[in-house]
XYZ file of C-alpha atoms in Angstrom:
368
model
C -52.260 5.192 -37.461
C -49.322 4.907 -39.658
C -47.342 1.864 -40.194
C -44.371 3.364 -37.975
C -46.787 3.851 -35.217
C -48.556 0.848 -35.730
C -45.225 -1.191 -35.862
C -43.993 0.414 -32.612
C -47.454 -0.339 -31.017
C -46.873 -4.203 -31.603
C -43.159 -4.126 -30.404
C -44.147 -1.944 -27.551
C -46.850 -4.422 -26.372
C -44.301 -7.293 -26.372
C -42.081 -5.048 -24.339
C -44.973 -4.192 -21.815
C -45.465 -7.899 -21.251
C -41.921 -8.313 -21.241
C -41.633 -6.191 -18.588
C -43.986 -7.601 -16.379
C -42.321 -10.968 -17.094
C -39.264 -10.054 -16.051
C -40.564 -8.538 -12.998
C -42.141 -12.052 -12.076
C -38.618 -13.774 -12.588
C -36.701 -11.349 -10.599
C -39.275 -12.400 -7.925
C -38.620 -15.973 -8.383
C -34.883 -15.084 -8.181
C -35.354 -13.029 -5.108
C -37.118 -15.734 -3.426
C -34.637 -18.543 -4.777
C -31.369 -17.057 -3.981
C -31.681 -13.787 -1.937
C -28.200 -13.150 -1.157
C -27.173 -13.026 -4.932
C -30.528 -11.623 -6.281
C -31.168 -8.591 -4.207
C -29.974 -5.268 -5.947
C -27.043 -3.484 -4.370
C -29.122 -0.366 -3.069
C -31.967 1.285 -4.744
C -31.949 1.839 -8.414
C -31.669 5.411 -9.709
C -35.268 6.539 -10.426
C -34.630 10.230 -10.102
C -34.516 11.845 -13.667
C -32.403 14.849 -12.322
C -29.982 12.370 -10.803
C -29.818 10.473 -14.241
C -29.129 13.303 -15.909
C -26.399 14.595 -13.496
C -24.487 11.200 -13.500
C -24.660 11.334 -17.580
C -22.599 14.954 -17.367
C -18.897 14.768 -18.788
C -17.133 15.426 -15.366
C -13.953 13.493 -14.965
C -13.125 14.740 -11.485
C -13.844 11.926 -8.881
C -14.341 14.301 -5.810
C -17.556 15.627 -7.472
C -18.711 12.087 -7.946
C -17.926 11.133 -4.131
C -20.185 14.275 -3.152
C -22.834 13.205 -5.426
C -22.893 9.867 -4.191
C -23.128 10.449 -0.748
C -26.054 13.257 -1.149
C -27.899 10.555 -3.301
C -27.543 8.249 -0.250
C -30.018 10.584 1.997
C -32.800 9.661 -0.478
C -32.782 6.158 -0.035
C -32.640 6.819 3.744
C -35.159 9.199 3.705
C -37.649 7.012 1.977
C -37.512 4.216 4.581
C -37.536 6.451 7.589
C -34.010 5.758 8.434
C -33.653 9.032 10.703
C -30.453 8.339 12.380
C -29.023 7.332 8.961
C -30.243 10.495 7.271
C -28.229 12.572 9.776
C -25.412 10.279 9.364
C -25.375 10.763 5.699
C -25.478 14.692 5.990
C -22.323 14.594 8.293
C -20.663 12.574 5.525
C -21.633 15.227 2.847
C -20.771 17.720 5.177
C -17.171 16.254 5.987
C -16.465 15.921 1.977
C -17.653 19.370 1.335
C -15.152 20.672 4.332
C -12.336 18.450 2.316
C -12.847 19.056 -1.187
C -14.745 22.565 -1.446
C -11.566 24.796 -1.328
C -9.310 22.952 -3.538
C -12.164 21.935 -6.237
C -13.139 25.984 -6.136
C -9.609 26.842 -6.658
C -9.360 25.089 -9.981
C -12.071 27.065 -11.707
C -12.241 30.486 -13.321
C -13.360 33.228 -11.001
C -17.018 33.539 -12.540
C -17.611 29.678 -12.148
C -16.158 30.022 -8.773
C -18.442 32.489 -7.560
C -21.296 30.432 -8.941
C -20.175 27.295 -7.466
C -19.319 28.779 -4.081
C -23.342 30.088 -4.255
C -24.044 26.286 -4.589
C -22.107 24.992 -1.991
C -23.670 27.630 0.554
C -26.965 26.534 -0.592
C -26.053 22.937 -0.448
C -24.812 23.256 3.344
C -28.107 25.000 4.433
C -30.266 22.269 3.131
C -28.152 19.681 4.712
C -28.981 21.521 7.912
C -32.764 21.710 7.093
C -32.574 17.902 6.705
C -30.824 17.429 9.795
C -33.337 19.617 11.862
C -36.288 17.911 10.217
C -35.211 14.502 10.528
C -35.023 15.130 14.237
C -38.826 15.327 14.601
C -38.931 11.981 12.595
C -42.010 11.158 10.703
C -43.356 14.803 11.735
C -40.457 16.292 9.902
C -40.355 13.953 6.950
C -42.258 16.148 4.487
C -39.957 19.177 5.494
C -36.794 16.884 5.151
C -38.029 15.882 1.794
C -38.753 19.475 0.241
C -35.111 20.108 1.569
C -33.913 17.421 -0.165
C -35.538 18.407 -3.429
C -33.901 21.688 -3.382
C -30.509 19.844 -2.191
C -30.753 18.255 -5.553
C -31.569 20.957 -7.497
C -28.468 22.922 -5.901
C -25.938 19.952 -6.603
C -27.149 19.783 -10.077
C -26.336 24.004 -10.242
C -22.761 22.980 -8.303
C -21.895 20.512 -10.862
C -22.507 22.397 -14.027
C -19.719 24.685 -13.162
C -17.194 21.505 -13.954
C -18.772 20.807 -17.524
C -16.223 22.030 -20.039
C -16.335 21.989 -23.929
C -18.556 19.285 -25.504
C -16.095 16.236 -25.167
C -16.250 14.582 -28.626
C -16.785 14.967 -32.433
C -20.089 13.612 -33.671
C -18.867 11.468 -36.722
C -18.991 13.213 -40.057
C -21.376 10.826 -41.575
C -24.119 12.779 -39.776
C -22.874 16.210 -40.284
C -26.063 16.966 -42.029
C -28.199 16.473 -39.001
C -28.941 18.824 -36.326
C -27.116 18.649 -33.060
C -27.521 19.689 -29.576
C -24.073 19.711 -28.137
C -25.002 20.191 -24.624
C -28.216 20.400 -22.703
C -31.519 22.094 -23.594
C -35.033 22.300 -22.167
C -38.456 22.225 -24.136
C -41.762 23.250 -22.587
C -44.432 21.166 -23.632
C -47.848 22.591 -23.080
C -50.657 19.961 -23.763
C -54.379 20.205 -23.364
C -53.791 17.770 -20.369
C -51.212 20.201 -18.678
C -47.465 21.319 -18.945
C -44.464 19.421 -18.865
C -40.636 20.407 -19.082
C -38.612 18.119 -21.045
C -34.697 18.358 -20.489
C -32.874 17.256 -23.490
C -29.342 15.428 -23.063
C -27.110 16.282 -25.883
C -23.965 14.878 -24.226
C -25.462 11.414 -24.491
C -27.380 11.783 -27.705
C -26.502 15.250 -29.825
C -28.281 13.825 -32.786
C -31.523 12.545 -31.512
C -31.885 15.486 -28.989
C -30.887 17.842 -31.875
C -33.449 16.481 -34.061
C -35.898 16.715 -31.369
C -34.913 20.617 -30.625
C -34.832 21.530 -34.394
C -38.483 20.154 -34.705
C -39.486 22.013 -31.739
C -37.762 25.189 -33.141
C -39.959 24.823 -36.247
C -42.842 24.800 -34.726
C -43.677 21.021 -36.012
C -44.990 19.555 -32.693
C -47.409 22.354 -32.163
C -51.302 21.083 -33.245
C -50.058 17.125 -33.109
C -52.180 14.789 -31.099
C -51.265 11.885 -28.898
C -52.213 9.001 -30.876
C -51.001 6.365 -28.815
C -51.758 6.080 -25.182
C -51.435 2.907 -22.955
C -52.404 3.779 -19.483
C -49.351 3.260 -16.720
C -47.035 2.427 -19.825
C -46.418 5.001 -22.648
C -47.706 8.032 -24.513
C -46.829 8.697 -27.982
C -46.822 11.630 -30.403
C -45.404 13.324 -33.326
C -47.059 11.763 -36.137
C -47.991 14.589 -38.792
C -51.349 14.692 -40.727
C -50.846 13.231 -44.185
C -49.321 10.310 -45.903
C -45.960 11.028 -44.531
C -45.047 9.337 -41.045
C -42.279 11.680 -40.022
C -41.002 15.267 -40.852
C -40.337 15.834 -44.531
C -37.095 17.997 -45.109
C -38.398 20.779 -47.645
C -34.582 20.752 -48.927
C -34.828 17.223 -49.984
C -38.610 16.489 -49.907
C -37.927 13.196 -48.135
C -38.772 12.120 -44.669
C -35.575 13.066 -42.543
C -34.612 10.046 -40.571
C -31.669 10.034 -37.833
C -29.586 6.972 -36.606
C -29.946 4.652 -33.693
C -28.048 6.616 -31.072
C -27.402 5.083 -27.652
C -24.418 5.926 -25.384
C -22.825 3.241 -23.109
C -22.596 4.029 -19.379
C -18.945 5.093 -18.842
C -18.308 5.794 -22.362
C -17.477 8.898 -24.079
C -19.698 9.117 -27.100
C -22.407 7.061 -28.374
C -22.603 4.067 -30.456
C -24.278 4.886 -33.854
C -26.503 2.829 -36.304
C -27.497 -0.451 -34.157
C -29.041 -1.792 -30.940
C -26.813 -3.102 -28.137
C -28.669 -6.550 -29.129
C -26.886 -6.208 -32.658
C -23.744 -4.920 -31.150
C -23.503 -7.881 -28.861
C -23.533 -5.674 -25.732
C -25.506 -8.002 -23.568
C -23.970 -6.889 -20.164
C -24.118 -3.166 -20.258
C -26.363 -0.288 -19.287
C -27.243 3.136 -21.235
C -26.392 6.314 -19.819
C -29.750 7.062 -20.165
C -31.662 3.878 -19.120
C -35.720 3.500 -19.292
C -35.308 3.995 -15.294
C -37.570 6.947 -14.704
C -40.989 7.601 -15.000
C -41.080 10.558 -17.991
C -37.957 8.954 -20.286
C -38.526 10.405 -23.614
C -37.161 8.176 -26.639
C -37.906 8.278 -30.339
C -40.218 5.595 -31.867
C -39.220 3.542 -34.920
C -39.976 0.668 -37.214
C -38.859 -2.327 -35.200
C -37.075 -3.796 -38.076
C -35.107 -0.817 -38.763
C -33.189 0.864 -35.902
C -32.122 4.220 -38.459
C -35.624 4.822 -39.074
C -36.640 7.364 -36.441
C -37.766 10.707 -37.413
C -40.328 12.677 -35.797
C -42.375 10.303 -33.496
C -41.591 10.127 -29.773
C -42.836 8.410 -26.997
C -42.676 9.033 -23.137
C -42.106 6.164 -20.980
C -44.141 5.900 -17.780
C -44.152 2.440 -16.246
C -43.457 2.163 -12.751
C -39.567 2.615 -12.515
C -39.436 -0.685 -9.822
C -40.575 -2.617 -12.497
C -38.079 -1.476 -14.913
C -34.559 -1.382 -13.384
C -31.924 -0.254 -15.696
C -30.201 -3.584 -17.514
C -33.272 -5.622 -16.493
C -36.146 -4.264 -19.136
C -36.806 -4.942 -22.714
C -36.385 -1.097 -23.935
C -32.780 -0.359 -22.489
C -30.365 -0.465 -25.633
C -33.454 -0.910 -27.944
C -34.792 2.707 -28.322
C -32.617 6.110 -28.352
C -33.464 7.916 -24.964
C -32.497 11.663 -25.207
C -34.167 13.106 -22.365
C -36.402 13.134 -19.466
C -39.739 15.089 -18.079
C -38.131 16.887 -15.380
C -41.343 19.061 -14.669
C -44.892 18.163 -14.780
C -44.323 14.235 -14.567
C -48.172 13.812 -13.218
C -49.470 15.565 -16.567
C -48.895 11.966 -18.154
C -51.206 10.240 -16.440
C -53.742 12.655 -17.440
C -53.114 12.357 -21.207
C -56.022 10.935 -23.199
C -56.169 9.641 -26.554
C -56.584 12.402 -28.871
C -54.981 15.033 -26.523
C -53.201 17.751 -28.338
C -49.712 19.740 -28.109
C -50.803 22.980 -27.649
C -47.260 24.193 -28.296
C -43.489 23.033 -27.819
C -40.901 25.782 -27.385
C -37.142 25.659 -26.309
C -37.004 27.618 -23.282
C -33.041 27.154 -22.359
C -30.063 25.918 -24.490
C -30.736 27.282 -27.918
C -27.004 28.136 -28.024
C -26.347 24.379 -27.777
C -28.311 23.879 -31.160
C -26.556 23.365 -34.551
C -28.164 22.817 -37.265
C -26.938 20.417 -40.034
C -24.600 21.310 -42.537
């Protein structure tokens, strides 16, 4: 194990302990002052929703529809059948009110795609409503329809994403950049996963990873750190170097710390939230979902990430955004959106057979 991996291991173990301590403290708070301590609604733990909420869309009508649809999940989770049907009616009312004016603002091709997505949303909403009439007997069918509904919602919202919304600072022009989204297929000896990379929130971090995937850097590398129910880590190449050695310079290529604050347009660079004095903010991409993907680095140097990455798999209920020790300290650049179950099968020494960019190649820019 290299120094980078060993250092991260030590810090990660402290973080793991901290997560459980935080969970216990939250339990004390809930017991002591329930009215103040209870979270307002369920935390968002679905990576698809986290990724949608990170899109650069300014239209409040889109987010009103998104919020109404997301509410269905919590009521479905707790078997509140009549509430689910009420949620469905609310979404249908919003679609009736907003669909035509929203579509009128789009170019013809995008309007056609959005219209298709809206029709698909309406169909899945009807299926959810019908399934919940059968209560528990229809829950599986309703859940499947909700999963399709969320995918359709993502397709709808993509039509309102315009040009990349900001310029990456000139000082990082030599780094690869992902100016949008991309998907990476990771085939391992434990199974197949798909990682969605978010260049809107982390263009350099996601671009660095996508570039290394394109180079075949990860093919054949092993998972050299596996902590059950916490995380898996890979990306340490054979030999003395602990990251990707740029053939143009002969040195390990590193990237800056890059984390976007929720609600801000572009990321903060070079420092952790602690170092910036940001104590009461959340990142746009939090460690709130099983399958959160982030870069490993030396604990003492936030700008030392190179090729080693880890996939977080702690229980989302124990790691709410803003209440764990990872948010704002490590650069998240995507989420596992297919094959999350593979994470729990990975053992120490399992191998990445291949990593391939399966979408979003057009958004990758190589460094200057």
